[in-house]
Short mmCIF file of C-alpha atoms in Angstrom, two decimals:
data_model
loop_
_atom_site.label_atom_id
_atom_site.label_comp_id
_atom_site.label_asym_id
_atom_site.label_seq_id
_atom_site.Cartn_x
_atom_site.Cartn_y
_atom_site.Cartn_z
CA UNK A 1 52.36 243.29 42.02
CA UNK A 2 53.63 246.12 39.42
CA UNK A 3 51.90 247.09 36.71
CA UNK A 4 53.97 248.96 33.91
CA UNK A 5 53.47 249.52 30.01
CA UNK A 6 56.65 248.40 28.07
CA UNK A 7 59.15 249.70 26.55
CA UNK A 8 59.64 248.44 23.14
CA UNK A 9 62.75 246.93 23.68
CA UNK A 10 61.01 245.00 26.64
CA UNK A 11 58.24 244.00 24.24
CA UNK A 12 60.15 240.16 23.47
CA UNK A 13 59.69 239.65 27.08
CA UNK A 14 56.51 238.74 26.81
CA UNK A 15 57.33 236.02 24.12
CA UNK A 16 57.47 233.18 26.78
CA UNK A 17 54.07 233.70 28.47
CA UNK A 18 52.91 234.21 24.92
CA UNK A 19 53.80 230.58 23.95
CA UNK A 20 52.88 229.51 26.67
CA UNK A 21 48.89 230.21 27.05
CA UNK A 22 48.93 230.27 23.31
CA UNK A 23 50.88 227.00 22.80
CA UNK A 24 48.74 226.63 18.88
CA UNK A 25 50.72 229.51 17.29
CA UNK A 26 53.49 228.36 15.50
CA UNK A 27 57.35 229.80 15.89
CA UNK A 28 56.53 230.86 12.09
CA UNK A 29 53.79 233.24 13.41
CA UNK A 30 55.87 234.66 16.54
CA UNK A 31 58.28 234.97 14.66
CA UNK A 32 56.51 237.47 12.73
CA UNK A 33 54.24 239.28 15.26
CA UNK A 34 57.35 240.00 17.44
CA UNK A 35 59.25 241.02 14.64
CA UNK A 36 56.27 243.17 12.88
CA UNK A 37 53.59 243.76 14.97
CA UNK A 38 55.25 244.33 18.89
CA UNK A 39 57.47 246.85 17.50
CA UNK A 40 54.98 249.48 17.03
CA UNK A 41 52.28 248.43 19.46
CA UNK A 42 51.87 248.96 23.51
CA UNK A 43 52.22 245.80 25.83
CA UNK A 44 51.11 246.22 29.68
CA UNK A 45 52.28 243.52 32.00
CA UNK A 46 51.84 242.58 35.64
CA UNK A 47 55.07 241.54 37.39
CA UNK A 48 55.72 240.08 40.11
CA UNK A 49 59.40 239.93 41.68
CA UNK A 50 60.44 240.97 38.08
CA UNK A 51 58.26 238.10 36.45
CA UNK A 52 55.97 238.73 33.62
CA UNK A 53 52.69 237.05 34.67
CA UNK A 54 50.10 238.91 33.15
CA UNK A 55 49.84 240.74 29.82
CA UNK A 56 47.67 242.49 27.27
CA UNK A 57 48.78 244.19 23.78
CA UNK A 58 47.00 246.90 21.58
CA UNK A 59 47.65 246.64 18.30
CA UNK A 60 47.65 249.78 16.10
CA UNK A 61 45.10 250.45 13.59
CA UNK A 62 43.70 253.10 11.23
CA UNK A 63 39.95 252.71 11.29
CA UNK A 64 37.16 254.01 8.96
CA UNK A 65 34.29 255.27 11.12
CA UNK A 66 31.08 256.69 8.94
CA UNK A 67 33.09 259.71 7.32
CA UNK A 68 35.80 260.00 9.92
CA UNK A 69 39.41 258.26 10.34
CA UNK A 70 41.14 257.79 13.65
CA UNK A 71 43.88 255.51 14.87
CA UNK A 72 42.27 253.07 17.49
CA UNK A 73 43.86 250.11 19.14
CA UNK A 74 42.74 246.12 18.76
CA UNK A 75 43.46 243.98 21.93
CA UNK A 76 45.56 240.95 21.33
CA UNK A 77 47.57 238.35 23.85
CA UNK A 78 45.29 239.01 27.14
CA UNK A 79 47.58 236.13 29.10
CA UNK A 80 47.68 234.82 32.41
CA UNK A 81 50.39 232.79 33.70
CA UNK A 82 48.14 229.36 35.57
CA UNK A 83 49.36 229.72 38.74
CA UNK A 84 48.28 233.73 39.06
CA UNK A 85 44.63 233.77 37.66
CA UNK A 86 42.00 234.39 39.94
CA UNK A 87 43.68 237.32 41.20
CA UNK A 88 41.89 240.16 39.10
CA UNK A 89 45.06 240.99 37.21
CA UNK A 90 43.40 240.83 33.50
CA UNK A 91 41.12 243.36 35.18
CA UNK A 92 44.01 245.31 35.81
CA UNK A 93 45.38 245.21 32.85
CA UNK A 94 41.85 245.99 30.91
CA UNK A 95 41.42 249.20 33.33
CA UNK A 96 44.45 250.72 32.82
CA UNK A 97 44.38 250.18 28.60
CA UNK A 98 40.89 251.60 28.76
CA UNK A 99 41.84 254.60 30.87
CA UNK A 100 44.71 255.63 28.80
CA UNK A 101 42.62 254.97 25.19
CA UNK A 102 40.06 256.74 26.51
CA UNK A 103 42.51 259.95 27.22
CA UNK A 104 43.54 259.60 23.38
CA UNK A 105 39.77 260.07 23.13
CA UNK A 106 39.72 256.70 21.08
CA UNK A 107 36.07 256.46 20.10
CA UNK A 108 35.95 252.80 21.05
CA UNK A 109 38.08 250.05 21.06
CA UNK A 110 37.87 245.82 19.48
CA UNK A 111 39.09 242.58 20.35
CA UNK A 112 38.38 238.95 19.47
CA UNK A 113 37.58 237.12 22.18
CA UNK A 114 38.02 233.31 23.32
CA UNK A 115 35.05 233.59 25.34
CA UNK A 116 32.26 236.58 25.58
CA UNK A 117 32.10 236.08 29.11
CA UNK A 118 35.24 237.21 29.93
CA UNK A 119 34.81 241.16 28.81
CA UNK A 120 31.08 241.27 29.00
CA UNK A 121 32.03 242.56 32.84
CA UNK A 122 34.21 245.37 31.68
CA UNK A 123 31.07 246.39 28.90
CA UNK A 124 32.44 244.90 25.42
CA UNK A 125 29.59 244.03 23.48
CA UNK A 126 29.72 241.79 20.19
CA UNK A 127 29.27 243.52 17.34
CA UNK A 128 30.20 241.14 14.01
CA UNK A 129 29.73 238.39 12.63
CA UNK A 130 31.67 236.44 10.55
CA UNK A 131 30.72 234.77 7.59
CA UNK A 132 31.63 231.30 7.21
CA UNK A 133 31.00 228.33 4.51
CA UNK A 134 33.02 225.36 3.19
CA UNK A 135 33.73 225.09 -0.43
CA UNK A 136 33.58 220.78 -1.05
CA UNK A 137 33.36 220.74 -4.59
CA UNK A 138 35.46 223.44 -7.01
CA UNK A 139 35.76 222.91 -10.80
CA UNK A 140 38.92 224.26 -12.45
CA UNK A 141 37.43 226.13 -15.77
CA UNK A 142 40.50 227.86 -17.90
CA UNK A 143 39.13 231.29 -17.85
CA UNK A 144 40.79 233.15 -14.88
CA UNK A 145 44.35 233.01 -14.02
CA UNK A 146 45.72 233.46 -9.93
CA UNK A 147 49.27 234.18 -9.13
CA UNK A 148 50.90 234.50 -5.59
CA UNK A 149 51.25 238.63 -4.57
CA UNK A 150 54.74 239.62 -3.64
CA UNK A 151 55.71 242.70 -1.94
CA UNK A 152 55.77 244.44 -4.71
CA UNK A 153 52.41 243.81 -5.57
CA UNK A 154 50.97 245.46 -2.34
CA UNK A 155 50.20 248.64 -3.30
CA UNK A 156 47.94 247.41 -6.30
CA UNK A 157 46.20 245.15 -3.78
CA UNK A 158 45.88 248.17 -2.03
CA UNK A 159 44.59 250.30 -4.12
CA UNK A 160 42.03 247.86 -5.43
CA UNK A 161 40.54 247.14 -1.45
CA UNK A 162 40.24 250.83 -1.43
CA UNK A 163 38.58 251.25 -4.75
CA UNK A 164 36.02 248.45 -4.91
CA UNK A 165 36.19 247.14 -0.75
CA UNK A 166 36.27 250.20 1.75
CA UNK A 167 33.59 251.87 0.26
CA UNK A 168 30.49 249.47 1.23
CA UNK A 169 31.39 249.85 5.17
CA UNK A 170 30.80 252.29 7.87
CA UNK A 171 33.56 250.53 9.97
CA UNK A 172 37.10 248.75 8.35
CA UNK A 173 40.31 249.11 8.89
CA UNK A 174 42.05 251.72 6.24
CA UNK A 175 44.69 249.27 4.27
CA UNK A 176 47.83 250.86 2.67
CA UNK A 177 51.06 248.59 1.14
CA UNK A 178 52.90 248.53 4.50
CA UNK A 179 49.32 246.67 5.62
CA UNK A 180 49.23 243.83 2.57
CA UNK A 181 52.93 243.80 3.45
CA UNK A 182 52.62 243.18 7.08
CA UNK A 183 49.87 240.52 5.99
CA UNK A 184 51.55 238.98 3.58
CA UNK A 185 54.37 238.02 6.17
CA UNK A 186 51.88 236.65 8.16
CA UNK A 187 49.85 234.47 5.74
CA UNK A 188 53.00 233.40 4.93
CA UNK A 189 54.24 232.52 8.40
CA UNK A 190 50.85 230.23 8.40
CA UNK A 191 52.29 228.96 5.28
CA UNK A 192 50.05 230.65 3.01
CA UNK A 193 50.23 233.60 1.26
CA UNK A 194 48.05 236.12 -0.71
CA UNK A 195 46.24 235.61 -4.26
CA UNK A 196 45.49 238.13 -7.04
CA UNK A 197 42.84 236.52 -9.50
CA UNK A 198 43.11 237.89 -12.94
CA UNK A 199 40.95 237.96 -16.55
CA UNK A 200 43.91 239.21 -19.20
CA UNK A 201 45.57 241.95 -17.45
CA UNK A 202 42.84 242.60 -15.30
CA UNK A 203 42.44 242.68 -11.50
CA UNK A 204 39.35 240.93 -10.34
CA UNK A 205 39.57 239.29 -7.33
CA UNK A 206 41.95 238.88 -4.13
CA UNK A 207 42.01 236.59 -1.16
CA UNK A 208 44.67 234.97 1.60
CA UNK A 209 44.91 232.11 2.44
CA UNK A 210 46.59 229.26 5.08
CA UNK A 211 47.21 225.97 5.14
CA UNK A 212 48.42 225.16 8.90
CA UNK A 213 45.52 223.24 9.29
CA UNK A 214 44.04 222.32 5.42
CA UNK A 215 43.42 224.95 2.89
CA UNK A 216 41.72 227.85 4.55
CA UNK A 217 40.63 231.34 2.86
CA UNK A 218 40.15 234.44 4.17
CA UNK A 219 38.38 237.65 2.99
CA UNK A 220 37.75 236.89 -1.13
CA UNK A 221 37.33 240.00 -2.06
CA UNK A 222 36.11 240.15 -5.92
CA UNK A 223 34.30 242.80 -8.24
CA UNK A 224 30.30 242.21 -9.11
CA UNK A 225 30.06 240.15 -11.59
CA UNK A 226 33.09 237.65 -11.18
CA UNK A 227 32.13 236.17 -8.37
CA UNK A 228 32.32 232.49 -9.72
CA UNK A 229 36.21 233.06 -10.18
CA UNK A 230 36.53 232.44 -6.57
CA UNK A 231 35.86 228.44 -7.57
CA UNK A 232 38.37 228.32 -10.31
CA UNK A 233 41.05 229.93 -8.48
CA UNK A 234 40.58 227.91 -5.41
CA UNK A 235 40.90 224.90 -8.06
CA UNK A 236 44.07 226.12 -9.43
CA UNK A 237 45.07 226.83 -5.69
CA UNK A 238 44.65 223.47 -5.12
CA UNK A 239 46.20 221.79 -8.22
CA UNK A 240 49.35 223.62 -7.35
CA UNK A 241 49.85 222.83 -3.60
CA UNK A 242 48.48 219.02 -4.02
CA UNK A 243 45.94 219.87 -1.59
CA UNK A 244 43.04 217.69 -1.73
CA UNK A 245 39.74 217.74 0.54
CA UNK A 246 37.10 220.52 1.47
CA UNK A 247 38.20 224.48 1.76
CA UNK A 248 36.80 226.79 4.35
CA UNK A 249 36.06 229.77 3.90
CA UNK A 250 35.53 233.28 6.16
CA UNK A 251 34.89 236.41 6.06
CA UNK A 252 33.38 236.01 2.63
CA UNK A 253 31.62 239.25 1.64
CA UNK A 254 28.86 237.19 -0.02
CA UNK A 255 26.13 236.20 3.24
CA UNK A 256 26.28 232.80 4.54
CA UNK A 257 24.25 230.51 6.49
CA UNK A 258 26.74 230.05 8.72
CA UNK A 259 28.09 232.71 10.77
CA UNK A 260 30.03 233.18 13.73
CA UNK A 261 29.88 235.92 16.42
CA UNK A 262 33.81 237.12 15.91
CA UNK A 263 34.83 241.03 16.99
CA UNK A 264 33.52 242.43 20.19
CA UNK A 265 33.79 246.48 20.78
CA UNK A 266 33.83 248.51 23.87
CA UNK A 267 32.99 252.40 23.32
CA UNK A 268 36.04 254.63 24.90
CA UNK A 269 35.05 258.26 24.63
CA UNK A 270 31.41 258.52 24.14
CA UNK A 271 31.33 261.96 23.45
CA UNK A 272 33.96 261.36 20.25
CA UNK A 273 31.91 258.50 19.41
CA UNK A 274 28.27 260.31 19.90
CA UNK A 275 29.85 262.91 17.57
CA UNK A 276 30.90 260.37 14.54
CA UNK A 277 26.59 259.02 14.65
CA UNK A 278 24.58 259.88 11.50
CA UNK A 279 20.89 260.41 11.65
CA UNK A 280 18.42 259.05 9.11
CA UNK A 281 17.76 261.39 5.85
CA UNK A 282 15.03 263.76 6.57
CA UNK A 283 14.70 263.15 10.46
CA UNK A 284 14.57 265.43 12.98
CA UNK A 285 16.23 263.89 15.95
CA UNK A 286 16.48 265.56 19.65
CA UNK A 287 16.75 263.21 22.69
CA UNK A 288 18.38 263.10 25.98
CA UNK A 289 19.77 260.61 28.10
CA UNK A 290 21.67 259.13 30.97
CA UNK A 291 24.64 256.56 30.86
CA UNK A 292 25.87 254.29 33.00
CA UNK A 293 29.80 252.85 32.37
CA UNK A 294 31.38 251.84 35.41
CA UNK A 295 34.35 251.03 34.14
CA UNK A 296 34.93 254.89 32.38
CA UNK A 297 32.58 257.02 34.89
CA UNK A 298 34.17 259.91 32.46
CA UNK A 299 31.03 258.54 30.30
CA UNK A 300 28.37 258.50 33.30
CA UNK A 301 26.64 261.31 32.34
CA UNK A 302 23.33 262.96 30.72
CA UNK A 303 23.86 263.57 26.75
CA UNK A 304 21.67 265.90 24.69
CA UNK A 305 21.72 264.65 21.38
CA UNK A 306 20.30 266.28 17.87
CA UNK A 307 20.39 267.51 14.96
CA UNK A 308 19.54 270.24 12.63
CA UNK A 309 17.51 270.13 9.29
CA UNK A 310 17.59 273.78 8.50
CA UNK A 311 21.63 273.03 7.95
CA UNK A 312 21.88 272.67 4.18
CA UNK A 313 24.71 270.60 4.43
CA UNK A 314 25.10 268.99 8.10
CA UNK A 315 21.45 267.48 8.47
CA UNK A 316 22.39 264.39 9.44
CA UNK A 317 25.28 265.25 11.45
CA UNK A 318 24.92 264.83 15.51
CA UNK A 319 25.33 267.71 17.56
CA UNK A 320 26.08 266.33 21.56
CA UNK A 321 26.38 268.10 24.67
CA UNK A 322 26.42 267.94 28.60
CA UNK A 323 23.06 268.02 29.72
CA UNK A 324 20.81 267.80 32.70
CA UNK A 325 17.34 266.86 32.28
CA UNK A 326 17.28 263.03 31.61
CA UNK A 327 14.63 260.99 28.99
CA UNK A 328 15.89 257.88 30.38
CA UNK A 329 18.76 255.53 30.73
CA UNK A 330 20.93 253.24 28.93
CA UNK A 331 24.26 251.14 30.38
CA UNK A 332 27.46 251.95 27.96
CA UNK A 333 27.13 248.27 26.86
CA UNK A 334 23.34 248.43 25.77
CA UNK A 335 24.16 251.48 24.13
CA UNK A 336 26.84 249.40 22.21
CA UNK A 337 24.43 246.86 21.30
CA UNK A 338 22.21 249.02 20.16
CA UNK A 339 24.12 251.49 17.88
CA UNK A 340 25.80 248.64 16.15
CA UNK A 341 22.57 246.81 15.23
CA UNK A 342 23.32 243.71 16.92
CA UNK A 343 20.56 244.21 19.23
CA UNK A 344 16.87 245.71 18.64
CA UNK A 345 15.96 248.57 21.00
CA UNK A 346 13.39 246.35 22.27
CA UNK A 347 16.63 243.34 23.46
CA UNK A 348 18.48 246.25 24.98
CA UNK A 349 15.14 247.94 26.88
CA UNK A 350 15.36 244.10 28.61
CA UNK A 351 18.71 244.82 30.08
CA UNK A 352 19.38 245.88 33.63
CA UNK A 353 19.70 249.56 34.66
CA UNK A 354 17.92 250.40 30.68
CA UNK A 355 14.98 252.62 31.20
CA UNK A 356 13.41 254.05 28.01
CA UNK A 357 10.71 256.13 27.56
CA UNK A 358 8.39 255.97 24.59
CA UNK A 359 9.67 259.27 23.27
CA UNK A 360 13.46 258.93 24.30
CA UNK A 361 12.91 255.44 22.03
CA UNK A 362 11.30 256.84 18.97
CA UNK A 363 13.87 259.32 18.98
CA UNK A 364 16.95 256.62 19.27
CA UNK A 365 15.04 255.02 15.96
CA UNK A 366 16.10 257.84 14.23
CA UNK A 367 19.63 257.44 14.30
CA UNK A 368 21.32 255.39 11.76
CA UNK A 369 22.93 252.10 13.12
CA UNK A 370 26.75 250.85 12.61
CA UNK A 371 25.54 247.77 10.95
CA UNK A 372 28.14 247.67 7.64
CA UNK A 373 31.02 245.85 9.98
CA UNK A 374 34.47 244.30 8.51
CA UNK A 375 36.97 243.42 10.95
CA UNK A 376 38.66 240.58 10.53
CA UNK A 377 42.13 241.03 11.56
CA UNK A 378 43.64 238.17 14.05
CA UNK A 379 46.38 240.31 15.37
#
């Protein structure tokens, strides 16, 4: 068994295994992501006698985080060739991408997973959920027109995401023209594309779409206001590709009924990440605690956390540092659960190994959670 991180001129080696395990991706889409996305990402395999049997890719990504940028990594195409699972390889693999994100002091890292069991072990929490509805009845009213984006049109599409979109989260990724470009090629290698919904000469909404499997649509983004041009230009969507039945819809930014648990994260450097935590307007926070990650024992320390309100212009900034003297303790993954809102600090006190006291709780309170989540991206 050898483990090794490719080189990119290796990185169409892995194509086979790839259609293998994921036989329901078309030659359209790996097309695409071999020819757009493995070129600039990193790919670590497993061989044995010179045969790929294990792989897992990170994806390159700029991400928004509260007031700070940073360029993170998304894990795609975790495989396993049949005969060689059970051996602990994806554990491997997940190790060694951890340790070396980690070193880049990446303050966590995402993935989207085909079952939460699998990286609940290695301390990935879920974090977002996906909102999801089905349009069955859309009426075609002549007041909004929708055209198909070309490349050309990126950087408009881009510019309007950044505008009117980026703003209402603590965590996205940052979108520039080479993004809607890389996205249009693969909407369109799920033969679909990318709308731009106009009134006049005016830019209201945008929204991809596929139509592998019926007419689906993902993130319809569109200003306050026009809203209800998302029916008409599904209509018109519709009329044009003789497409007839019920359209689903995700990642809508309006909230749904129905939603689906969709990105997991795992925290990388928690110190980096610590750092990047707002605390609530007027609080005065100071707190201390243990961690537990087995998987990163870098982390597996006692953090001093707080802040200071006599700073004019850095009161809600977090100050952290090495500490001794322990309030209590929290695993990596509660703390996950926690600081993203998915979990109360009540559901994480629950876990194993979490020991709060009341103070080191009403303290936690104080920071502000990562609850404004879009991450939708497949690959």
């Amino acid at each position: 068994m050898k483990i090794k991180k490719l080189k990119s001129n290796e990185h169409n080696l892995t194509r086979t295994l790839w259609e293998q395990i994921f036989n329901e991706d078309s030659k359209e889409f790996l097309d695409y992501y071999y020819f757009m996305k493995a070129k600039d990402n990193e790919i670590y395999v497993i061989e044995n006698d010179q045969e790929i049997c294990s792989m897992l890719h990170l994806n390159p990504y700029t991400l928004k985080l509260e007031d700070t940028q940073f360029q993170g990594s998304y894990i795609v195409g975790v495989a396993t060739k049949p005969l060689h699972r059970k051996k602990g390889y994806m554990g491997t693999l997940l190790r060694q991408s951890l340790s070396d994100m980690y070193k880049r002091k990446e303050p966590f890292t995402f993935l989207m997973p085909a079952a939460e069991s699998i990286y609940t072990p290695y301390d990935f929490r879920f974090v977002y959920d996906q909102n999801h509805t089905t349009l069955t009845d859309v009426k075609n009213i002549d007041r909004y027109k929708s055209v198909e984006a070309t490349f050309f049109d990126c950087e408009r599409i881009s510019a309007f995401y950044t505008e009117n979109i980026k703003k209402n989260w603590q965590i996205c990724t940052l979108r520039d023209s080479a993004y809607y470009q890389s996205l249009l090629l693969e909407r369109q290698s799920e033969l679909g594309g990318i709308r731009m919904v106009f009134e006049e000469d005016k830019l209201i909404g945008i929204f991809t779409y596929m139509m592998e499997d019926g007419l689906e649509i993902m993130e319809p983004f569109f200003l306050p206001g026009y809203e209800s041009a998302m029916d008409q230009s599904v209509a018109q969507l519709k009329t044009e590709k003789n497409i007839s039945g019920n359209v689903k819809i995700y990642a809508s930014l309006i909230d749904t009924q129905e939603k689906k648990p969709t990105i997991m994260v795992r925290i990388l450097h928690l110190e980096q990440f610590l750092k990047t935590l707002k605390v609530k307007s007027g609080k005065q926070l100071h707190c201390s605690f243990a961690i537990l990650d087995y998987i990163l024992p870098q982390n597996s320390k006692v953090w001093e956390i707080y802040n200071d309100l006599n700073s004019s212009d850095m009161q809600n900034v977090l100050h952290v540092k090495e500490t001794e003297d322990s309030e209590g303790v929290l695993t990596i993954g509660a703390l996950t659960s926690f600081i993203f809102g998915y979990k109360t600090l009540e559901e994480v006190a629950k876990e194993e190994n979490v020991i709060l006291t009341d103070h080191l709780a009403e303290e936690l309170r104080k920071l502000k959670p990562l609850n404004r989540i879009y991450l939708n991206e497949v690959v």
